[in-house]
Amino acid sequence: MAITAYPLDSVNDQPSYHGRALRTAQIAPLAAGASATRPLGARSGVRPGTPESVVEASPGRVIVHPHAGQLDLGNQLAGPYGYSVLSDETLAVTEAHATYARSDLVCITLTDPAEGGTDTPQASVVVVTGTPAVTPADPPVPAAARLTLARLDPCVRWRRPLGGVVGADGRRR
């Protein structure tokens, strides 16, 4: 079916729905970030109004508090994924180097085998540990990372990763 409409009641198992169909009909029309080459694309980001305090760090750990947003795989027709962190996610952070500074990243990852991913379908919060150096650089972001929430160096530096919705006038809200 080239055109989808939701929600329709199923009669004799028709229509049947799958993740891509739901994303492209329910999330993509409201998401900012489409382009001529990616008409169902979106901007990965947290919901506008999400406070910077959603990421909290202390020695040896980082806590990501409840919030919601959207993730975009970059596939032409996959559509954006909605995500929500429903309870505090506490992750261990490697202890600081005795001499040098280090930059770590707090990311949201997403894999979906139905859209070319190689793993079990899942979203998770991860800390990507950097390398200690006189002038530390951000570590390479893993391929499954769809959104970088913050940099830890050792303070939390919010990346201002706002998603957004499109209003009737086409502008991001």
JSON list of C-alpha atoms in Angstrom, two decimals:
[
{"chain": "A", "resi": 1, "resn": "MET", "atom": "CA", "xyz": [0.00, 0.00, 0.00]},
{"chain": "A", "resi": 2, "resn": "ALA", "atom": "CA", "xyz": [1.54, 3.33, -1.04]},
{"chain": "A", "resi": 3, "resn": "ILE", "atom": "CA", "xyz": [-0.75, 5.52, 1.06]},
{"chain": "A", "resi": 4, "resn": "THR", "atom": "CA", "xyz": [-1.46, 4.84, 4.72]},
{"chain": "A", "resi": 5, "resn": "ALA", "atom": "CA", "xyz": [-4.04, 6.30, 7.06]},
{"chain": "A", "resi": 6, "resn": "TYR", "atom": "CA", "xyz": [-4.26, 5.73, 10.83]},
{"chain": "A", "resi": 7, "resn": "PRO", "atom": "CA", "xyz": [-5.97, 4.63, 12.95]},
{"chain": "A", "resi": 8, "resn": "LEU", "atom": "CA", "xyz": [-8.19, 2.24, 11.02]},
{"chain": "A", "resi": 9, "resn": "ASP", "atom": "CA", "xyz": [-9.87, -0.74, 12.61]},
{"chain": "A", "resi": 10, "resn": "SER", "atom": "CA", "xyz": [-8.70, -4.12, 11.37]},
{"chain": "A", "resi": 11, "resn": "VAL", "atom": "CA", "xyz": [-11.26, -6.27, 9.58]},
{"chain": "A", "resi": 12, "resn": "ASN", "atom": "CA", "xyz": [-10.21, -9.82, 8.60]},
{"chain": "A", "resi": 13, "resn": "ASP", "atom": "CA", "xyz": [-6.62, -8.90, 9.58]},
{"chain": "A", "resi": 14, "resn": "GLN", "atom": "CA", "xyz": [-6.56, -5.97, 7.15]},
{"chain": "A", "resi": 15, "resn": "PRO", "atom": "CA", "xyz": [-4.96, -3.53, 7.40]},
{"chain": "A", "resi": 16, "resn": "SER", "atom": "CA", "xyz": [-1.95, -4.86, 9.25]},
{"chain": "A", "resi": 17, "resn": "TYR", "atom": "CA", "xyz": [0.60, -2.46, 10.71]},
{"chain": "A", "resi": 18, "resn": "HIS", "atom": "CA", "xyz": [4.34, -2.54, 11.18]},
{"chain": "A", "resi": 19, "resn": "GLY", "atom": "CA", "xyz": [6.80, -0.14, 12.77]},
{"chain": "A", "resi": 20, "resn": "ARG", "atom": "CA", "xyz": [7.76, 1.77, 9.62]},
{"chain": "A", "resi": 21, "resn": "ALA", "atom": "CA", "xyz": [4.14, 2.35, 8.68]},
{"chain": "A", "resi": 22, "resn": "LEU", "atom": "CA", "xyz": [3.35, 3.74, 12.12]},
{"chain": "A", "resi": 23, "resn": "ARG", "atom": "CA", "xyz": [6.46, 5.97, 12.18]},
{"chain": "A", "resi": 24, "resn": "THR", "atom": "CA", "xyz": [5.85, 7.45, 8.74]},
{"chain": "A", "resi": 25, "resn": "ALA", "atom": "CA", "xyz": [2.16, 8.13, 9.39]},
{"chain": "A", "resi": 26, "resn": "GLN", "atom": "CA", "xyz": [2.23, 9.23, 13.03]},
{"chain": "A", "resi": 27, "resn": "ILE", "atom": "CA", "xyz": [5.62, 10.81, 13.74]},
{"chain": "A", "resi": 28, "resn": "ALA", "atom": "CA", "xyz": [7.02, 11.99, 10.39]},
{"chain": "A", "resi": 29, "resn": "PRO", "atom": "CA", "xyz": [4.19, 14.46, 9.60]},
{"chain": "A", "resi": 30, "resn": "LEU", "atom": "CA", "xyz": [4.88, 16.31, 12.87]},
{"chain": "A", "resi": 31, "resn": "ALA", "atom": "CA", "xyz": [8.69, 16.19, 12.80]},
{"chain": "A", "resi": 32, "resn": "ALA", "atom": "CA", "xyz": [10.93, 18.99, 11.57]},
{"chain": "A", "resi": 33, "resn": "GLY", "atom": "CA", "xyz": [13.88, 18.10, 9.36]},
{"chain": "A", "resi": 34, "resn": "ALA", "atom": "CA", "xyz": [12.46, 16.76, 6.09]},
{"chain": "A", "resi": 35, "resn": "SER", "atom": "CA", "xyz": [14.24, 17.59, 2.83]},
{"chain": "A", "resi": 36, "resn": "ALA", "atom": "CA", "xyz": [13.80, 16.99, -0.89]},
{"chain": "A", "resi": 37, "resn": "THR", "atom": "CA", "xyz": [16.00, 13.89, -0.71]},
{"chain": "A", "resi": 38, "resn": "ARG", "atom": "CA", "xyz": [14.58, 12.68, 2.63]},
{"chain": "A", "resi": 39, "resn": "PRO", "atom": "CA", "xyz": [10.87, 13.58, 2.66]},
{"chain": "A", "resi": 40, "resn": "LEU", "atom": "CA", "xyz": [10.25, 11.42, 5.76]},
{"chain": "A", "resi": 41, "resn": "GLY", "atom": "CA", "xyz": [13.45, 12.50, 7.53]},
{"chain": "A", "resi": 42, "resn": "ALA", "atom": "CA", "xyz": [13.57, 14.31, 10.86]},
{"chain": "A", "resi": 43, "resn": "ARG", "atom": "CA", "xyz": [15.97, 15.94, 13.28]},
{"chain": "A", "resi": 44, "resn": "SER", "atom": "CA", "xyz": [17.11, 13.69, 16.10]},
{"chain": "A", "resi": 45, "resn": "GLY", "atom": "CA", "xyz": [16.60, 15.51, 19.35]},
{"chain": "A", "resi": 46, "resn": "VAL", "atom": "CA", "xyz": [14.84, 15.83, 22.66]},
{"chain": "A", "resi": 47, "resn": "ARG", "atom": "CA", "xyz": [11.41, 17.32, 22.94]},
{"chain": "A", "resi": 48, "resn": "PRO", "atom": "CA", "xyz": [11.45, 21.13, 23.16]},
{"chain": "A", "resi": 49, "resn": "GLY", "atom": "CA", "xyz": [11.26, 22.23, 26.78]},
{"chain": "A", "resi": 50, "resn": "THR", "atom": "CA", "xyz": [13.48, 19.39, 28.03]},
{"chain": "A", "resi": 51, "resn": "PRO", "atom": "CA", "xyz": [15.75, 20.89, 30.71]},
{"chain": "A", "resi": 52, "resn": "GLU", "atom": "CA", "xyz": [19.52, 20.59, 30.58]},
{"chain": "A", "resi": 53, "resn": "SER", "atom": "CA", "xyz": [19.34, 18.91, 33.99]},
{"chain": "A", "resi": 54, "resn": "VAL", "atom": "CA", "xyz": [18.06, 15.74, 32.28]},
{"chain": "A", "resi": 55, "resn": "VAL", "atom": "CA", "xyz": [21.73, 14.63, 32.31]},
{"chain": "A", "resi": 56, "resn": "GLU", "atom": "CA", "xyz": [23.39, 14.67, 35.74]},
{"chain": "A", "resi": 57, "resn": "ALA", "atom": "CA", "xyz": [26.96, 13.56, 36.45]},
{"chain": "A", "resi": 58, "resn": "SER", "atom": "CA", "xyz": [28.92, 12.85, 39.58]},
{"chain": "A", "resi": 59, "resn": "PRO", "atom": "CA", "xyz": [32.25, 11.05, 40.04]},
{"chain": "A", "resi": 60, "resn": "GLY", "atom": "CA", "xyz": [31.94, 7.55, 38.63]},
{"chain": "A", "resi": 61, "resn": "ARG", "atom": "CA", "xyz": [28.42, 7.82, 37.26]},
{"chain": "A", "resi": 62, "resn": "VAL", "atom": "CA", "xyz": [25.98, 9.66, 35.05]},
{"chain": "A", "resi": 63, "resn": "ILE", "atom": "CA", "xyz": [22.21, 9.70, 35.45]},
{"chain": "A", "resi": 64, "resn": "VAL", "atom": "CA", "xyz": [19.87, 10.37, 32.53]},
{"chain": "A", "resi": 65, "resn": "HIS", "atom": "CA", "xyz": [16.48, 11.41, 33.90]},
{"chain": "A", "resi": 66, "resn": "PRO", "atom": "CA", "xyz": [13.10, 10.76, 32.23]},
{"chain": "A", "resi": 67, "resn": "HIS", "atom": "CA", "xyz": [12.51, 12.64, 29.00]},
{"chain": "A", "resi": 68, "resn": "ALA", "atom": "CA", "xyz": [11.35, 12.01, 25.43]},
{"chain": "A", "resi": 69, "resn": "GLY", "atom": "CA", "xyz": [12.45, 12.77, 21.91]},
{"chain": "A", "resi": 70, "resn": "GLN", "atom": "CA", "xyz": [12.86, 11.44, 18.42]},
{"chain": "A", "resi": 71, "resn": "LEU", "atom": "CA", "xyz": [15.65, 9.57, 16.65]},
{"chain": "A", "resi": 72, "resn": "ASP", "atom": "CA", "xyz": [16.37, 9.53, 12.94]},
{"chain": "A", "resi": 73, "resn": "LEU", "atom": "CA", "xyz": [18.36, 6.70, 11.33]},
{"chain": "A", "resi": 74, "resn": "GLY", "atom": "CA", "xyz": [19.19, 8.69, 8.22]},
{"chain": "A", "resi": 75, "resn": "ASN", "atom": "CA", "xyz": [17.44, 6.18, 5.94]},
{"chain": "A", "resi": 76, "resn": "GLN", "atom": "CA", "xyz": [15.51, 7.80, 3.13]},
{"chain": "A", "resi": 77, "resn": "LEU", "atom": "CA", "xyz": [12.10, 6.30, 3.92]},
{"chain": "A", "resi": 78, "resn": "ALA", "atom": "CA", "xyz": [12.43, 4.85, 7.44]},
{"chain": "A", "resi": 79, "resn": "GLY", "atom": "CA", "xyz": [10.77, 7.76, 9.23]},
{"chain": "A", "resi": 80, "resn": "PRO", "atom": "CA", "xyz": [11.72, 8.98, 12.71]},
{"chain": "A", "resi": 81, "resn": "TYR", "atom": "CA", "xyz": [11.44, 6.90, 15.87]},
{"chain": "A", "resi": 82, "resn": "GLY", "atom": "CA", "xyz": [9.93, 8.28, 19.03]},
{"chain": "A", "resi": 83, "resn": "TYR", "atom": "CA", "xyz": [11.71, 7.35, 22.26]},
{"chain": "A", "resi": 84, "resn": "SER", "atom": "CA", "xyz": [11.19, 7.96, 25.95]},
{"chain": "A", "resi": 85, "resn": "VAL", "atom": "CA", "xyz": [13.34, 7.35, 29.00]},
{"chain": "A", "resi": 86, "resn": "LEU", "atom": "CA", "xyz": [10.74, 6.32, 31.59]},
{"chain": "A", "resi": 87, "resn": "SER", "atom": "CA", "xyz": [12.91, 6.15, 34.70]},
{"chain": "A", "resi": 88, "resn": "ASP", "atom": "CA", "xyz": [16.38, 7.25, 35.75]},
{"chain": "A", "resi": 89, "resn": "GLU", "atom": "CA", "xyz": [19.10, 5.46, 33.77]},
{"chain": "A", "resi": 90, "resn": "THR", "atom": "CA", "xyz": [22.30, 5.28, 35.85]},
{"chain": "A", "resi": 91, "resn": "LEU", "atom": "CA", "xyz": [25.51, 4.39, 34.03]},
{"chain": "A", "resi": 92, "resn": "ALA", "atom": "CA", "xyz": [29.05, 3.93, 35.26]},
{"chain": "A", "resi": 93, "resn": "VAL", "atom": "CA", "xyz": [31.69, 6.37, 34.05]},
{"chain": "A", "resi": 94, "resn": "THR", "atom": "CA", "xyz": [35.36, 5.40, 33.97]},
{"chain": "A", "resi": 95, "resn": "GLU", "atom": "CA", "xyz": [37.31, 7.23, 36.65]},
{"chain": "A", "resi": 96, "resn": "ALA", "atom": "CA", "xyz": [39.29, 10.31, 35.65]},
{"chain": "A", "resi": 97, "resn": "HIS", "atom": "CA", "xyz": [42.93, 10.00, 34.58]},
{"chain": "A", "resi": 98, "resn": "ALA", "atom": "CA", "xyz": [45.45, 11.07, 37.23]},
{"chain": "A", "resi": 99, "resn": "THR", "atom": "CA", "xyz": [47.05, 13.71, 34.98]},
{"chain": "A", "resi": 100, "resn": "TYR", "atom": "CA", "xyz": [45.07, 14.38, 31.80]},
{"chain": "A", "resi": 101, "resn": "ALA", "atom": "CA", "xyz": [41.54, 15.52, 31.08]},
{"chain": "A", "resi": 102, "resn": "ARG", "atom": "CA", "xyz": [39.10, 13.44, 29.06]},
{"chain": "A", "resi": 103, "resn": "SER", "atom": "CA", "xyz": [35.90, 14.12, 27.13]},
{"chain": "A", "resi": 104, "resn": "ASP", "atom": "CA", "xyz": [33.11, 11.51, 27.31]},
{"chain": "A", "resi": 105, "resn": "LEU", "atom": "CA", "xyz": [29.77, 11.59, 25.47]},
{"chain": "A", "resi": 106, "resn": "VAL", "atom": "CA", "xyz": [26.30, 10.58, 26.64]},
{"chain": "A", "resi": 107, "resn": "CYS", "atom": "CA", "xyz": [24.35, 9.20, 23.67]},
{"chain": "A", "resi": 108, "resn": "ILE", "atom": "CA", "xyz": [21.06, 7.53, 22.80]},
{"chain": "A", "resi": 109, "resn": "THR", "atom": "CA", "xyz": [21.58, 4.54, 20.49]},
{"chain": "A", "resi": 110, "resn": "LEU", "atom": "CA", "xyz": [19.04, 2.81, 18.28]},
{"chain": "A", "resi": 111, "resn": "THR", "atom": "CA", "xyz": [19.29, -0.36, 16.22]},
{"chain": "A", "resi": 112, "resn": "ASP", "atom": "CA", "xyz": [16.53, -1.75, 14.01]},
{"chain": "A", "resi": 113, "resn": "PRO", "atom": "CA", "xyz": [17.29, -4.84, 11.91]},
{"chain": "A", "resi": 114, "resn": "ALA", "atom": "CA", "xyz": [14.24, -4.11, 9.75]},
{"chain": "A", "resi": 115, "resn": "GLU", "atom": "CA", "xyz": [15.94, -0.89, 8.61]},
{"chain": "A", "resi": 116, "resn": "GLY", "atom": "CA", "xyz": [19.42, -2.25, 7.96]},
{"chain": "A", "resi": 117, "resn": "GLY", "atom": "CA", "xyz": [20.60, -2.62, 11.56]},
{"chain": "A", "resi": 118, "resn": "THR", "atom": "CA", "xyz": [22.52, -5.72, 12.59]},
{"chain": "A", "resi": 119, "resn": "ASP", "atom": "CA", "xyz": [21.35, -6.10, 16.17]},
{"chain": "A", "resi": 120, "resn": "THR", "atom": "CA", "xyz": [18.21, -6.76, 18.16]},
{"chain": "A", "resi": 121, "resn": "PRO", "atom": "CA", "xyz": [15.80, -3.84, 17.86]},
{"chain": "A", "resi": 122, "resn": "GLN", "atom": "CA", "xyz": [16.45, -1.60, 20.85]},
{"chain": "A", "resi": 123, "resn": "ALA", "atom": "CA", "xyz": [17.20, 1.88, 22.09]},
{"chain": "A", "resi": 124, "resn": "SER", "atom": "CA", "xyz": [19.56, 2.54, 24.99]},
{"chain": "A", "resi": 125, "resn": "VAL", "atom": "CA", "xyz": [21.53, 5.22, 26.80]},
{"chain": "A", "resi": 126, "resn": "VAL", "atom": "CA", "xyz": [25.32, 4.80, 26.58]},
{"chain": "A", "resi": 127, "resn": "VAL", "atom": "CA", "xyz": [28.44, 6.60, 27.74]},
{"chain": "A", "resi": 128, "resn": "VAL", "atom": "CA", "xyz": [31.22, 6.72, 25.15]},
{"chain": "A", "resi": 129, "resn": "THR", "atom": "CA", "xyz": [34.55, 7.06, 26.96]},
{"chain": "A", "resi": 130, "resn": "GLY", "atom": "CA", "xyz": [37.15, 9.39, 25.47]},
{"chain": "A", "resi": 131, "resn": "THR", "atom": "CA", "xyz": [40.95, 9.20, 25.62]},
{"chain": "A", "resi": 132, "resn": "PRO", "atom": "CA", "xyz": [42.85, 11.23, 28.25]},
{"chain": "A", "resi": 133, "resn": "ALA", "atom": "CA", "xyz": [45.03, 13.91, 26.63]},
{"chain": "A", "resi": 134, "resn": "VAL", "atom": "CA", "xyz": [46.50, 17.36, 27.21]},
{"chain": "A", "resi": 135, "resn": "THR", "atom": "CA", "xyz": [43.80, 18.68, 24.87]},
{"chain": "A", "resi": 136, "resn": "PRO", "atom": "CA", "xyz": [41.05, 16.03, 24.89]},
{"chain": "A", "resi": 137, "resn": "ALA", "atom": "CA", "xyz": [38.86, 15.49, 21.84]},
{"chain": "A", "resi": 138, "resn": "ASP", "atom": "CA", "xyz": [35.43, 13.94, 21.70]},
{"chain": "A", "resi": 139, "resn": "PRO", "atom": "CA", "xyz": [35.59, 10.18, 21.21]},
{"chain": "A", "resi": 140, "resn": "PRO", "atom": "CA", "xyz": [34.28, 8.64, 17.97]},
{"chain": "A", "resi": 141, "resn": "VAL", "atom": "CA", "xyz": [30.53, 8.21, 18.19]},
{"chain": "A", "resi": 142, "resn": "PRO", "atom": "CA", "xyz": [29.36, 4.61, 17.63]},
{"chain": "A", "resi": 143, "resn": "ALA", "atom": "CA", "xyz": [27.39, 3.91, 14.44]},
{"chain": "A", "resi": 144, "resn": "ALA", "atom": "CA", "xyz": [24.24, 3.12, 16.43]},
{"chain": "A", "resi": 145, "resn": "ALA", "atom": "CA", "xyz": [24.32, 6.49, 18.25]},
{"chain": "A", "resi": 146, "resn": "ARG", "atom": "CA", "xyz": [21.49, 8.61, 16.90]},
{"chain": "A", "resi": 147, "resn": "LEU", "atom": "CA", "xyz": [21.66, 11.47, 19.38]},
{"chain": "A", "resi": 148, "resn": "THR", "atom": "CA", "xyz": [24.37, 12.97, 21.60]},
{"chain": "A", "resi": 149, "resn": "LEU", "atom": "CA", "xyz": [22.75, 14.44, 24.70]},
{"chain": "A", "resi": 150, "resn": "ALA", "atom": "CA", "xyz": [25.79, 15.81, 26.51]},
{"chain": "A", "resi": 151, "resn": "ARG", "atom": "CA", "xyz": [29.57, 15.96, 26.85]},
{"chain": "A", "resi": 152, "resn": "LEU", "atom": "CA", "xyz": [31.20, 15.16, 30.20]},
{"chain": "A", "resi": 153, "resn": "ASP", "atom": "CA", "xyz": [34.52, 16.98, 30.65]},
{"chain": "A", "resi": 154, "resn": "PRO", "atom": "CA", "xyz": [34.11, 16.62, 33.78]},
{"chain": "A", "resi": 155, "resn": "CYS", "atom": "CA", "xyz": [31.16, 19.05, 33.85]},
{"chain": "A", "resi": 156, "resn": "VAL", "atom": "CA", "xyz": [27.97, 18.20, 31.98]},
{"chain": "A", "resi": 157, "resn": "ARG", "atom": "CA", "xyz": [27.83, 20.25, 28.79]},
{"chain": "A", "resi": 158, "resn": "TRP", "atom": "CA", "xyz": [24.38, 19.94, 27.25]},
{"chain": "A", "resi": 159, "resn": "ARG", "atom": "CA", "xyz": [24.53, 19.63, 23.46]},
{"chain": "A", "resi": 160, "resn": "ARG", "atom": "CA", "xyz": [21.16, 21.38, 23.02]},
{"chain": "A", "resi": 161, "resn": "PRO", "atom": "CA", "xyz": [19.88, 18.55, 20.86]},
{"chain": "A", "resi": 162, "resn": "LEU", "atom": "CA", "xyz": [16.37, 19.87, 20.28]},
{"chain": "A", "resi": 163, "resn": "GLY", "atom": "CA", "xyz": [14.10, 18.00, 17.93]},
{"chain": "A", "resi": 164, "resn": "GLY", "atom": "CA", "xyz": [10.98, 19.87, 17.07]},
{"chain": "A", "resi": 165, "resn": "VAL", "atom": "CA", "xyz": [7.64, 19.82, 15.41]},
{"chain": "A", "resi": 166, "resn": "VAL", "atom": "CA", "xyz": [6.46, 21.64, 12.34]},
{"chain": "A", "resi": 167, "resn": "GLY", "atom": "CA", "xyz": [3.51, 24.00, 12.60]},
{"chain": "A", "resi": 168, "resn": "ALA", "atom": "CA", "xyz": [0.97, 24.79, 9.92]},
{"chain": "A", "resi": 169, "resn": "ASP", "atom": "CA", "xyz": [3.32, 27.43, 8.52]},
{"chain": "A", "resi": 170, "resn": "GLY", "atom": "CA", "xyz": [6.16, 24.87, 8.10]},
{"chain": "A", "resi": 171, "resn": "ARG", "atom": "CA", "xyz": [8.40, 26.44, 10.74]},
{"chain": "A", "resi": 172, "resn": "ARG", "atom": "CA", "xyz": [10.03, 24.47, 13.55]},
{"chain": "A", "resi": 173, "resn": "ARG", "atom": "CA", "xyz": [8.41, 24.89, 16.95]}
]
